């Protein structure tokens, strides 16, 4: 369930554009006004606003926002305002430019999006960067990391619910053997995780737990970075909400909040499942996500995060 | 350039359907009538015919054709009548069910289609087989073959013309080192061939020839099956017409024509570039492709092949 709230009666697109334009004019920028509009429009509505803004004022709304806003607030507004597939392309590109820590972002995009969304992100990547996502990922990684990441970002999994139980049984056996032998980057482990449908992998892991009495995620808890990546792959594919709760906890509880992670999760999930993630967060940490965020952030950044979380203060 | 010929004035879809229906009725099937219609309609028109046929007669045209026709002629008509993406999904599925020789078909589909067409074929594969193409390919292959084939069928290459010459230079050096060392299945060789755009690979191979005075395809001429697969990959990506000429020559000149290959190439290229392929064929073999086909095939199968080649006898 999404956390995004959209007013029952929204102004016309032209009106939204006028209001945004006025927010940039005069003495200082009216951040509150910007939040009150952009944080309460769907992807389709934001797209229309960007198009109409460009037609009406001959300027790119994103460029205006970039000029008028700053720091974490700016990043959040920009990332949020992008179309979901453009946004994923942007986040993936940032990830391929940085060090290995950002490989988690690639796993996140490859595993928590629907198969079709991942294809659309790859299409947006072509349009924006004149390259393919997989060529940049393959180029910036080596060894086991490449072996896992390239097939993950290249996957176009079957998205249906049908499950082959015999296959689940056979492949849970393979996984159990390999993981018990600590052969984490074995071809078969990667093949199963990178190509099978999410429903099929879920069935395989259920069988794994039933048959071997062990939770594969527990077995992957203490390992090197590659093992952590493998763990993120499985969580992202099968328990995306838990995965996001973990990223949020990590981002918020660190000395000095990790704003990039916080920004990314809130912006990418607000229109998808942030409400469920927030519920899970509260169950896990006994503090509402909104309060945890409010404690750790401030100003317009905080307001925008809470607005996307559907928890605006008045 | 396509070889498909479509009459300037075509009958209405309803009329085409009536005619097809009549071809199935009565004493024996009217194959000539079937050819005169289906072999002269575009993919969009054939799709409409299938839809209208199902609505009008409550029967699937493909099932009727399957019932009424036989042998190579039947296969050709069925494969041709399918939508291009459904057809690729069908051909790929057949390939994953057979032995390694059919890995060439997977390379062909992965490399000679446009990046977008390959994605559409993968989508059609989901719809038809409730699996992903890459999971079936990964499941039926091992070792080097898997290492090459899975990224090839999973690729969604950038389709533009922009080329990075510095990169072409750097990667031609890598390729030359690896190929000279006979390290054919090296990670870097596969990364370059499986992820770079066709334009980029073309630039890389041009630089290869200029800098090292060797043609990579020549270097790959005498090798095992994996080397032959690598060669087909490069030809399919950069010289698709030459690739198809080679498949056709091989299919026709064998003792006993290889009908499956002949059928596949004619059916998949008639609407794309079969005219260019036929010209290349004649240049290479000093015999028109149509004559070579007529010499080696007969009956309705021959007539349908020639019709798709745009060379109907009256």
Coordinates of N, CA and C in Angstrom, one line a residue, chain B residues 23-247:
Chain B
X23 N -10.7 -22.4 -48.0 CA -9.6 -23.3 -48.4 C -9.5 -24.5 -47.6
X24 N -10.1 -24.5 -46.4 CA -10.0 -25.7 -45.5 C -11.2 -26.7 -45.8
X25 N -12.2 -26.1 -46.4 CA -13.5 -26.9 -46.6 C -13.4 -27.8 -47.8
X26 N -14.3 -28.7 -47.8 CA -14.5 -29.6 -49.0 C -13.5 -30.6 -49.1
X27 N -13.3 -31.1 -50.3 CA -12.5 -32.2 -50.7 C -11.0 -31.7 -50.7
X28 N -10.2 -32.0 -49.7 CA -8.8 -31.5 -49.8 C -8.7 -30.1 -49.4
X29 N -7.5 -29.7 -49.1 CA -7.2 -28.3 -48.7 C -6.7 -27.6 -49.9
X30 N -7.0 -26.3 -50.0 CA -6.5 -25.5 -51.2 C -5.3 -24.7 -50.7
X31 N -4.1 -25.4 -50.9 CA -2.9 -24.8 -50.4 C -2.5 -23.5 -51.1
X32 N -2.8 -23.5 -52.5 CA -2.5 -22.4 -53.3 C -3.2 -21.1 -52.7
X33 N -4.4 -21.3 -52.4 CA -5.2 -20.2 -51.9 C -4.6 -19.7 -50.5
X34 N -4.2 -20.6 -49.7 CA -3.6 -20.2 -48.4 C -2.4 -19.4 -48.6
X35 N -1.5 -19.9 -49.5 CA -0.3 -19.2 -49.8 C -0.6 -17.8 -50.4
X36 N -1.6 -17.8 -51.3 CA -1.8 -16.5 -52.0 C -2.3 -15.4 -51.0
X37 N -2.9 -15.9 -49.9 CA -3.3 -14.9 -48.9 C -2.1 -14.6 -47.9
X38 N -1.8 -15.7 -47.1 CA -0.9 -15.5 -45.9 C 0.5 -15.0 -46.3
X39 N 1.0 -15.5 -47.5 CA 2.3 -15.1 -47.8 C 2.4 -13.7 -48.4
X40 N 1.3 -13.0 -48.4 CA 1.3 -11.6 -48.9 C 0.6 -10.7 -48.0
X41 N 0.8 -10.9 -46.7 CA 0.2 -10.0 -45.7 C 1.3 -9.6 -44.7
X42 N 1.3 -8.4 -44.2 CA 2.3 -8.0 -43.2 C 1.9 -8.6 -41.9
X43 N 2.8 -8.5 -40.9 CA 2.6 -9.0 -39.6 C 1.3 -8.4 -39.0
X44 N 1.1 -7.1 -39.1 CA -0.1 -6.5 -38.6 C -1.3 -7.0 -39.2
X45 N -1.3 -7.2 -40.6 CA -2.4 -7.8 -41.3 C -2.7 -9.2 -40.8
X46 N -1.7 -10.0 -40.7 CA -1.9 -11.4 -40.3 C -2.5 -11.5 -38.9
X47 N -2.0 -10.6 -38.0 CA -2.6 -10.5 -36.7 C -4.1 -10.3 -36.7
X48 N -4.4 -9.3 -37.5 CA -5.8 -8.9 -37.6 C -6.6 -10.1 -38.2
X49 N -6.1 -10.8 -39.2 CA -6.7 -11.9 -39.7 C -7.0 -13.0 -38.7
X50 N -5.9 -13.3 -37.9 CA -6.1 -14.3 -36.8 C -7.2 -13.9 -35.8
X51 N -7.2 -12.6 -35.4 CA -8.2 -12.1 -34.5 C -9.6 -12.2 -35.1
X52 N -9.7 -11.8 -36.3 CA -11.1 -11.8 -37.0 C -11.5 -13.2 -37.2
X53 N -10.6 -14.1 -37.6 CA -10.9 -15.5 -37.8 C -11.5 -16.1 -36.6
X54 N -10.9 -15.8 -35.5 CA -11.3 -16.4 -34.2 C -12.7 -15.9 -33.8
X55 N -12.9 -14.6 -34.0 CA -14.2 -14.0 -33.7 C -15.3 -14.5 -34.6
X56 N -15.0 -14.6 -35.9 CA -16.0 -15.0 -36.9 C -16.4 -16.5 -36.8
X57 N -15.3 -17.4 -36.7 CA -15.6 -18.8 -36.8 C -15.4 -19.5 -35.4
X58 N -15.0 -18.8 -34.4 CA -14.8 -19.4 -33.1 C -13.7 -20.4 -33.1
X59 N -12.8 -20.3 -34.0 CA -11.7 -21.3 -34.1 C -10.4 -20.5 -34.3
X60 N -9.3 -21.1 -33.7 CA -8.0 -20.5 -33.9 C -7.4 -20.9 -35.2
X61 N -7.1 -19.9 -36.0 CA -6.6 -20.1 -37.4 C -5.4 -21.0 -37.3
X62 N -4.5 -20.8 -36.3 CA -3.3 -21.6 -36.3 C -3.6 -23.1 -36.1
X63 N -4.7 -23.4 -35.3 CA -5.1 -24.7 -35.1 C -5.6 -25.4 -36.3
X64 N -6.4 -24.6 -37.1 CA -6.9 -25.0 -38.4 C -5.8 -25.4 -39.3
X65 N -4.8 -24.5 -39.4 CA -3.7 -24.7 -40.3 C -2.9 -26.0 -39.9
X66 N -2.8 -26.1 -38.6 CA -2.1 -27.3 -38.0 C -2.8 -28.5 -38.4
X67 N -4.1 -28.5 -38.4 CA -4.9 -29.7 -38.7 C -4.9 -30.0 -40.2
X68 N -4.9 -28.9 -41.0 CA -5.1 -29.1 -42.5 C -3.8 -29.3 -43.2
X69 N -2.7 -28.8 -42.7 CA -1.4 -28.9 -43.5 C -0.5 -29.9 -42.9
X70 N 0.6 -30.2 -43.6 CA 1.5 -31.2 -43.0 C 3.0 -30.9 -43.3
X71 N 3.9 -31.6 -42.6 CA 5.3 -31.5 -42.9 C 5.9 -30.1 -42.9
X72 N 6.9 -30.0 -43.7 CA 7.6 -28.7 -43.8 C 6.7 -27.5 -44.2
X73 N 5.8 -27.8 -45.1 CA 4.9 -26.7 -45.5 C 4.1 -26.2 -44.3
X74 N 3.6 -27.1 -43.5 CA 2.8 -26.8 -42.3 C 3.7 -25.9 -41.3
X75 N 4.9 -26.4 -41.1 CA 5.8 -25.7 -40.2 C 6.0 -24.3 -40.6
X76 N 6.3 -24.2 -41.9 CA 6.6 -22.8 -42.5 C 5.4 -21.9 -42.4
X77 N 4.2 -22.4 -42.7 CA 3.0 -21.5 -42.6 C 2.8 -21.1 -41.2
X78 N 2.9 -22.1 -40.3 CA 2.7 -21.7 -38.9 C 3.7 -20.7 -38.3
X79 N 4.9 -21.0 -38.6 CA 6.0 -20.1 -38.1 C 5.8 -18.7 -38.7
X80 N 5.5 -18.7 -40.0 CA 5.3 -17.4 -40.7 C 4.1 -16.6 -40.1
X81 N 3.0 -17.3 -39.9 CA 1.8 -16.7 -39.5 C 1.9 -16.0 -38.1
X82 N 2.7 -16.6 -37.3 CA 2.9 -16.1 -35.9 C 3.3 -14.6 -35.9
X83 N 3.0 -13.9 -34.9 CA 3.5 -12.5 -34.7 C 5.0 -12.7 -34.5
X84 N 5.8 -11.7 -35.0 CA 7.3 -11.9 -34.9 C 7.8 -12.2 -33.4
X85 N 7.2 -11.5 -32.4 CA 7.7 -11.8 -31.1 C 7.3 -13.1 -30.6
X86 N 6.0 -13.5 -30.9 CA 5.6 -14.9 -30.6 C 6.4 -15.9 -31.3
X87 N 6.8 -15.6 -32.5 CA 7.6 -16.6 -33.3 C 8.9 -16.7 -32.7
X88 N 9.6 -15.7 -32.3 CA 10.9 -15.8 -31.7 C 10.8 -16.6 -30.4
X89 N 9.7 -16.3 -29.6 CA 9.5 -17.1 -28.4 C 9.4 -18.6 -28.7
X90 N 8.6 -18.9 -29.7 CA 8.4 -20.3 -30.1 C 9.7 -20.9 -30.6
X91 N 10.5 -20.2 -31.4 CA 11.8 -20.7 -31.9 C 12.8 -20.9 -30.8
X92 N 12.8 -20.0 -29.9 CA 13.7 -20.1 -28.7 C 13.3 -21.2 -27.8
X93 N 12.1 -21.4 -27.6 CA 11.6 -22.6 -26.8 C 12.0 -23.9 -27.4
X94 N 11.8 -24.0 -28.7 CA 12.2 -25.2 -29.4 C 13.7 -25.5 -29.2
X95 N 14.5 -24.4 -29.3 CA 15.9 -24.5 -29.2 C 16.3 -24.9 -27.8
X96 N 15.6 -24.4 -26.8 CA 16.1 -24.8 -25.4 C 15.7 -26.3 -25.1
X97 N 14.8 -26.8 -25.9 CA 14.4 -28.2 -25.7 C 15.4 -29.2 -26.4
X98 N 16.2 -28.8 -27.3 CA 17.0 -29.7 -28.1 C 18.4 -29.7 -27.6
X99 N 19.3 -30.3 -28.4 CA 20.7 -30.4 -28.0 C 21.5 -29.2 -28.4
X100 N 22.7 -29.2 -28.0 CA 23.6 -28.0 -28.2 C 23.6 -27.4 -29.6
X101 N 23.4 -28.2 -30.6 CA 23.4 -27.6 -32.0 C 22.4 -26.4 -32.1
X102 N 21.3 -26.5 -31.3 CA 20.3 -25.5 -31.4 C 20.7 -24.2 -30.7
X103 N 21.8 -24.3 -30.0 CA 22.3 -23.0 -29.3 C 22.5 -21.9 -30.3
X104 N 22.7 -22.3 -31.6 CA 22.9 -21.3 -32.6 C 21.6 -20.5 -32.8
X105 N 20.5 -21.2 -32.7 CA 19.2 -20.5 -32.8 C 19.1 -19.4 -31.8
X106 N 19.5 -19.7 -30.5 CA 19.5 -18.8 -29.5 C 20.4 -17.6 -29.7
X107 N 21.6 -17.8 -30.2 CA 22.5 -16.7 -30.6 C 21.8 -15.9 -31.7
X108 N 21.3 -16.6 -32.6 CA 20.6 -15.8 -33.7 C 19.5 -14.9 -33.2
X109 N 18.7 -15.4 -32.4 CA 17.6 -14.6 -31.9 C 18.1 -13.4 -31.0
X110 N 19.1 -13.7 -30.2 CA 19.7 -12.7 -29.3 C 20.4 -11.6 -30.0
X111 N 21.1 -12.0 -31.1 CA 22.0 -11.1 -31.8 C 21.5 -10.4 -33.0
X112 N 20.6 -11.0 -33.8 CA 20.2 -10.4 -35.0 C 18.9 -9.6 -34.9
X113 N 18.2 -9.7 -33.8 CA 17.0 -8.9 -33.6 C 17.5 -7.5 -33.0
X114 N 16.6 -6.5 -33.1 CA 16.9 -5.3 -32.5 C 16.7 -5.5 -31.0
X115 N 17.4 -4.7 -30.2 CA 17.3 -4.8 -28.7 C 15.8 -4.8 -28.2
X116 N 15.0 -4.0 -28.8 CA 13.6 -3.9 -28.4 C 12.9 -5.1 -28.8
X117 N 13.2 -5.7 -30.0 CA 12.5 -6.9 -30.5 C 12.8 -8.1 -29.6
X118 N 14.1 -8.1 -29.1 CA 14.4 -9.2 -28.2 C 13.6 -9.1 -26.9
X119 N 13.5 -7.9 -26.4 CA 12.6 -7.7 -25.2 C 11.2 -8.1 -25.4
X120 N 10.7 -7.8 -26.6 CA 9.3 -8.2 -26.9 C 9.2 -9.7 -27.0
X121 N 10.3 -10.4 -27.6 CA 10.3 -11.8 -27.6 C 10.3 -12.4 -26.2
X122 N 11.0 -11.8 -25.3 CA 11.0 -12.3 -23.9 C 9.7 -12.1 -23.3
X123 N 9.0 -11.0 -23.6 CA 7.7 -10.8 -23.1 C 6.7 -11.9 -23.6
X124 N 6.8 -12.2 -24.9 CA 6.0 -13.2 -25.5 C 6.3 -14.6 -24.9
X125 N 7.5 -14.8 -24.6 CA 7.9 -16.0 -24.0 C 7.2 -16.2 -22.6
X126 N 7.2 -15.2 -21.8 CA 6.5 -15.2 -20.5 C 5.0 -15.6 -20.8
X127 N 4.4 -14.9 -21.7 CA 3.0 -15.1 -21.9 C 2.7 -16.5 -22.3
X128 N 3.5 -17.1 -23.2 CA 3.2 -18.4 -23.7 C 3.7 -19.5 -22.9
X129 N 4.8 -19.4 -22.2 CA 5.4 -20.5 -21.5 C 5.5 -20.4 -20.0
X130 N 5.0 -19.2 -19.5 CA 5.0 -19.0 -18.0 C 6.4 -19.2 -17.4
X131 N 7.4 -18.8 -18.1 CA 8.7 -18.9 -17.7 C 9.5 -17.7 -18.4
X132 N 10.7 -17.5 -17.9 CA 11.5 -16.5 -18.7 C 12.4 -17.3 -19.6
X133 N 12.7 -16.6 -20.7 CA 13.7 -17.2 -21.7 C 15.0 -17.5 -21.0
X134 N 15.5 -16.5 -20.2 CA 16.8 -16.8 -19.6 C 16.8 -17.9 -18.6
X135 N 15.7 -18.2 -17.9 CA 15.7 -19.3 -17.0 C 15.8 -20.6 -17.7
X136 N 15.1 -20.7 -18.8 CA 15.1 -21.9 -19.6 C 16.5 -22.1 -20.3
X137 N 17.1 -21.0 -20.8 CA 18.4 -21.1 -21.3 C 19.5 -21.5 -20.3
X138 N 19.4 -20.9 -19.1 CA 20.3 -21.2 -18.1 C 20.2 -22.6 -17.6
X139 N 19.0 -23.1 -17.6 CA 18.7 -24.4 -17.1 C 19.2 -25.5 -18.0
X140 N 19.2 -25.2 -19.3 CA 19.5 -26.3 -20.2 C 21.0 -26.2 -20.7
X141 N 21.7 -25.3 -20.2 CA 23.1 -25.2 -20.6 C 24.0 -25.2 -19.3
X142 N 25.3 -25.4 -19.6 CA 26.3 -25.4 -18.5 C 27.6 -24.8 -19.0
X143 N 28.5 -24.5 -18.1 CA 29.8 -24.1 -18.4 C 29.9 -22.9 -19.3
X144 N 30.8 -22.9 -20.3 CA 31.0 -21.8 -21.2 C 29.8 -21.5 -22.0
X145 N 29.1 -22.5 -22.4 CA 27.9 -22.2 -23.2 C 26.9 -21.3 -22.4
X146 N 26.7 -21.7 -21.1 CA 25.8 -20.9 -20.3 C 26.4 -19.5 -20.1
X147 N 27.7 -19.5 -19.9 CA 28.3 -18.2 -19.6 C 28.1 -17.2 -20.8
X148 N 28.1 -17.7 -22.0 CA 27.9 -16.8 -23.1 C 26.4 -16.6 -23.4
X149 N 25.6 -17.7 -23.4 CA 24.2 -17.6 -23.9 C 23.3 -16.8 -23.0
X150 N 23.5 -17.0 -21.6 CA 22.5 -16.3 -20.7 C 22.7 -14.8 -20.9
X151 N 23.9 -14.2 -20.8 CA 23.9 -12.8 -21.0 C 23.5 -12.3 -22.4
X152 N 23.7 -13.2 -23.4 CA 23.2 -12.8 -24.8 C 21.7 -12.6 -24.8
X153 N 21.0 -13.7 -24.3 CA 19.6 -13.6 -24.4 C 19.0 -12.6 -23.4
X154 N 19.7 -12.2 -22.4 CA 19.2 -11.3 -21.4 C 19.5 -9.8 -21.7
X155 N 20.3 -9.6 -22.8 CA 20.8 -8.3 -23.0 C 19.6 -7.4 -23.5
X156 N 19.8 -6.1 -23.1 CA 18.9 -5.1 -23.7 C 19.9 -4.0 -24.0
X157 N 20.5 -4.1 -25.2 CA 21.6 -3.2 -25.6 C 21.1 -1.9 -25.9
X158 N 21.9 -0.9 -25.8 CA 21.6 0.4 -26.3 C 21.5 0.4 -27.8
X159 N 20.5 1.0 -28.4 CA 20.3 0.8 -29.8 C 20.8 2.0 -30.7
X160 N 21.4 3.0 -30.1 CA 21.7 4.2 -30.8 C 23.1 4.0 -31.6
X161 N 23.4 5.1 -32.3 CA 24.6 5.0 -33.2 C 25.9 5.6 -32.5
X162 N 25.7 6.3 -31.4 CA 26.9 6.9 -30.8 C 27.9 5.9 -30.5
X163 N 29.2 6.3 -30.7 CA 30.3 5.3 -30.5 C 31.4 6.0 -29.7
X164 N 32.0 5.3 -28.8 CA 33.1 5.9 -28.0 C 34.4 5.3 -28.6
X165 N 35.1 6.1 -29.3 CA 36.3 5.6 -30.0 C 37.4 5.1 -29.1
X166 N 37.5 5.9 -28.0 CA 38.6 5.5 -27.0 C 38.3 4.1 -26.4
X167 N 37.0 3.9 -26.1 CA 36.6 2.6 -25.6 C 36.8 1.5 -26.7
X168 N 36.5 1.8 -27.9 CA 36.6 0.9 -29.0 C 38.1 0.4 -29.1
X169 N 39.0 1.4 -28.9 CA 40.4 1.1 -29.0 C 40.8 0.2 -27.8
X170 N 40.4 0.6 -26.6 CA 40.8 -0.2 -25.4 C 40.2 -1.6 -25.5
X171 N 39.0 -1.7 -25.9 CA 38.4 -3.0 -25.9 C 38.8 -3.9 -27.1
X172 N 39.3 -3.3 -28.2 CA 39.8 -4.1 -29.3 C 41.1 -4.7 -28.8
X173 N 41.9 -4.0 -28.0 CA 43.1 -4.5 -27.4 C 42.8 -5.7 -26.5
X174 N 41.8 -5.5 -25.6 CA 41.4 -6.7 -24.8 C 41.0 -7.9 -25.6
X175 N 40.2 -7.7 -26.6 CA 39.7 -8.8 -27.4 C 40.9 -9.4 -28.1
X176 N 41.8 -8.6 -28.7 CA 42.9 -9.2 -29.4 C 43.8 -10.0 -28.5
X177 N 44.1 -9.5 -27.3 CA 44.9 -10.3 -26.3 C 44.3 -11.6 -26.0
X178 N 43.0 -11.6 -25.7 CA 42.3 -12.8 -25.3 C 42.2 -13.8 -26.5
X179 N 41.8 -13.3 -27.6 CA 41.6 -14.2 -28.8 C 43.0 -14.8 -29.2
X180 N 44.0 -14.0 -29.2 CA 45.3 -14.5 -29.5 C 45.8 -15.6 -28.5
X181 N 45.4 -15.4 -27.3 CA 45.7 -16.4 -26.2 C 44.7 -17.6 -26.3
X182 N 43.8 -17.6 -27.2 CA 42.8 -18.6 -27.2 C 41.9 -18.6 -25.9
X183 N 41.9 -17.5 -25.3 CA 41.0 -17.4 -24.1 C 39.6 -17.0 -24.5
X184 N 39.0 -17.9 -25.2 CA 37.7 -17.5 -25.9 C 36.6 -17.2 -24.9
X185 N 36.6 -17.9 -23.8 CA 35.4 -17.7 -22.9 C 35.8 -16.8 -21.7
X186 N 36.8 -16.0 -21.9 CA 37.2 -15.1 -20.9 C 36.1 -14.1 -20.6
X187 N 36.0 -13.8 -19.3 CA 35.0 -12.9 -18.8 C 34.9 -11.6 -19.6
X188 N 36.0 -11.0 -20.0 CA 36.0 -9.8 -20.7 C 35.5 -9.9 -22.1
X189 N 35.9 -11.0 -22.8 CA 35.4 -11.2 -24.1 C 33.8 -11.3 -24.1
X190 N 33.3 -12.0 -23.2 CA 31.9 -12.2 -23.1 C 31.2 -10.9 -22.7
X191 N 31.8 -10.2 -21.7 CA 31.2 -8.9 -21.3 C 31.1 -8.0 -22.5
X192 N 32.2 -7.8 -23.3 CA 32.1 -6.9 -24.4 C 31.0 -7.3 -25.4
X193 N 31.0 -8.6 -25.8 CA 30.1 -9.0 -26.8 C 28.6 -9.0 -26.3
X194 N 28.5 -9.2 -25.0 CA 27.1 -9.4 -24.5 C 26.5 -8.1 -24.1
X195 N 27.3 -7.0 -23.8 CA 26.7 -5.8 -23.3 C 26.8 -4.6 -24.2
X196 N 27.8 -4.5 -25.0 CA 28.0 -3.3 -25.8 C 27.0 -3.2 -26.9
X197 N 26.7 -1.9 -27.3 CA 25.8 -1.7 -28.4 C 26.4 -2.3 -29.7
X198 N 25.6 -2.6 -30.7 CA 26.1 -3.1 -32.0 C 27.0 -2.1 -32.6
X199 N 26.6 -0.8 -32.6 CA 27.5 0.2 -33.2 C 28.9 0.2 -32.5
X200 N 28.9 0.1 -31.2 CA 30.1 0.1 -30.5 C 31.0 -1.1 -30.8
X201 N 30.4 -2.3 -30.9 CA 31.1 -3.5 -31.2 C 31.7 -3.4 -32.6
X202 N 30.9 -2.8 -33.5 CA 31.4 -2.6 -34.9 C 32.6 -1.7 -34.9
X203 N 32.6 -0.6 -34.1 CA 33.7 0.3 -34.1 C 34.9 -0.5 -33.5
X204 N 34.7 -1.3 -32.5 CA 35.8 -2.0 -31.8 C 36.4 -3.0 -32.8
X205 N 35.6 -3.7 -33.6 CA 36.1 -4.6 -34.6 C 36.8 -4.0 -35.7
X206 N 36.3 -2.8 -36.1 CA 37.1 -2.0 -37.2 C 38.4 -1.7 -36.7
X207 N 38.5 -1.2 -35.4 CA 39.8 -0.8 -34.9 C 40.7 -2.1 -34.8
X208 N 40.1 -3.2 -34.4 CA 40.8 -4.4 -34.3 C 41.6 -4.8 -35.6
X209 N 40.8 -4.7 -36.7 CA 41.4 -5.0 -38.0 C 42.5 -4.0 -38.4
X210 N 42.2 -2.7 -38.2 CA 43.2 -1.7 -38.5 C 44.4 -1.8 -37.7
X211 N 44.3 -2.0 -36.4 CA 45.4 -2.0 -35.5 C 46.2 -3.3 -35.6
X212 N 45.6 -4.4 -35.7 CA 46.3 -5.7 -35.6 C 46.4 -6.4 -36.9
X213 N 45.8 -5.8 -37.9 CA 45.9 -6.4 -39.3 C 45.3 -7.8 -39.3
X214 N 44.4 -8.1 -38.4 CA 43.7 -9.4 -38.4 C 42.2 -9.3 -38.4
X215 N 41.5 -10.2 -39.0 CA 40.1 -10.2 -38.9 C 39.7 -11.2 -37.8
X216 N 39.0 -10.7 -36.8 CA 38.6 -11.6 -35.7 C 37.8 -12.8 -36.2
X217 N 37.0 -12.6 -37.2 CA 36.2 -13.7 -37.7 C 37.1 -14.8 -38.3
X218 N 38.1 -14.4 -39.0 CA 39.1 -15.4 -39.5 C 39.7 -16.2 -38.4
X219 N 40.1 -15.4 -37.4 CA 40.8 -16.1 -36.2 C 39.9 -17.1 -35.5
X220 N 38.6 -16.9 -35.7 CA 37.6 -17.8 -35.1 C 37.1 -18.9 -36.0
X221 N 37.8 -19.1 -37.2 CA 37.2 -20.0 -38.1 C 37.4 -21.5 -37.8
X222 N 38.5 -21.8 -37.3 CA 38.7 -23.3 -36.9 C 38.7 -23.4 -35.4
X223 N 37.7 -23.8 -34.9 CA 37.7 -24.0 -33.5 C 36.6 -25.0 -33.1
X224 N 36.4 -25.2 -31.8 CA 35.4 -26.1 -31.4 C 34.0 -25.4 -31.4
X225 N 33.0 -26.1 -30.9 CA 31.7 -25.6 -31.0 C 31.5 -24.2 -30.3
X226 N 32.2 -24.1 -29.2 CA 32.1 -22.8 -28.5 C 32.6 -21.6 -29.3
X227 N 33.8 -21.9 -30.0 CA 34.4 -20.9 -30.9 C 33.4 -20.5 -32.0
X228 N 32.8 -21.6 -32.5 CA 31.8 -21.4 -33.6 C 30.6 -20.5 -33.1
X229 N 30.3 -20.7 -31.9 CA 29.2 -19.9 -31.3 C 29.6 -18.5 -31.1
X230 N 30.8 -18.3 -30.7 CA 31.3 -16.9 -30.6 C 31.4 -16.2 -31.9
X231 N 31.7 -17.0 -32.9 CA 31.8 -16.4 -34.3 C 30.4 -16.0 -34.8
X232 N 29.4 -16.9 -34.5 CA 28.0 -16.6 -34.9 C 27.5 -15.4 -34.1
X233 N 28.0 -15.2 -32.9 CA 27.6 -14.0 -32.1 C 28.1 -12.8 -32.8
X234 N 29.3 -12.8 -33.1 CA 29.9 -11.6 -33.8 C 29.2 -11.3 -35.1
X235 N 29.1 -12.4 -35.9 CA 28.5 -12.2 -37.3 C 27.0 -11.7 -37.1
X236 N 26.3 -12.3 -36.2 CA 24.9 -11.9 -36.0 C 24.8 -10.5 -35.5
X237 N 25.7 -10.0 -34.7 CA 25.6 -8.6 -34.2 C 26.0 -7.6 -35.3
X238 N 27.1 -7.9 -36.0 CA 27.7 -6.9 -36.8 C 27.4 -7.1 -38.3
X239 N 27.3 -8.3 -38.8 CA 27.1 -8.6 -40.2 C 25.9 -9.6 -40.3
X240 N 24.7 -9.2 -39.9 CA 23.6 -10.1 -39.9 C 23.3 -10.7 -41.2
X241 N 23.4 -10.0 -42.3 CA 23.1 -10.5 -43.6 C 24.1 -11.6 -44.0
X242 N 25.4 -11.4 -43.7 CA 26.4 -12.5 -44.0 C 26.1 -13.7 -43.1
X243 N 25.7 -13.4 -41.9 CA 25.4 -14.6 -41.0 C 24.3 -15.4 -41.6
X244 N 23.2 -14.7 -42.1 CA 22.1 -15.5 -42.7 C 22.4 -16.2 -44.0
X245 N 23.3 -15.5 -44.8 CA 23.7 -16.2 -46.0 C 24.4 -17.5 -45.6
X246 N 25.2 -17.5 -44.6 CA 26.0 -18.6 -44.2 C 25.0 -19.8 -43.7
X247 N 24.0 -19.4 -43.0 CA 23.0 -20.4 -42.5 C 22.3 -21.0 -43.7

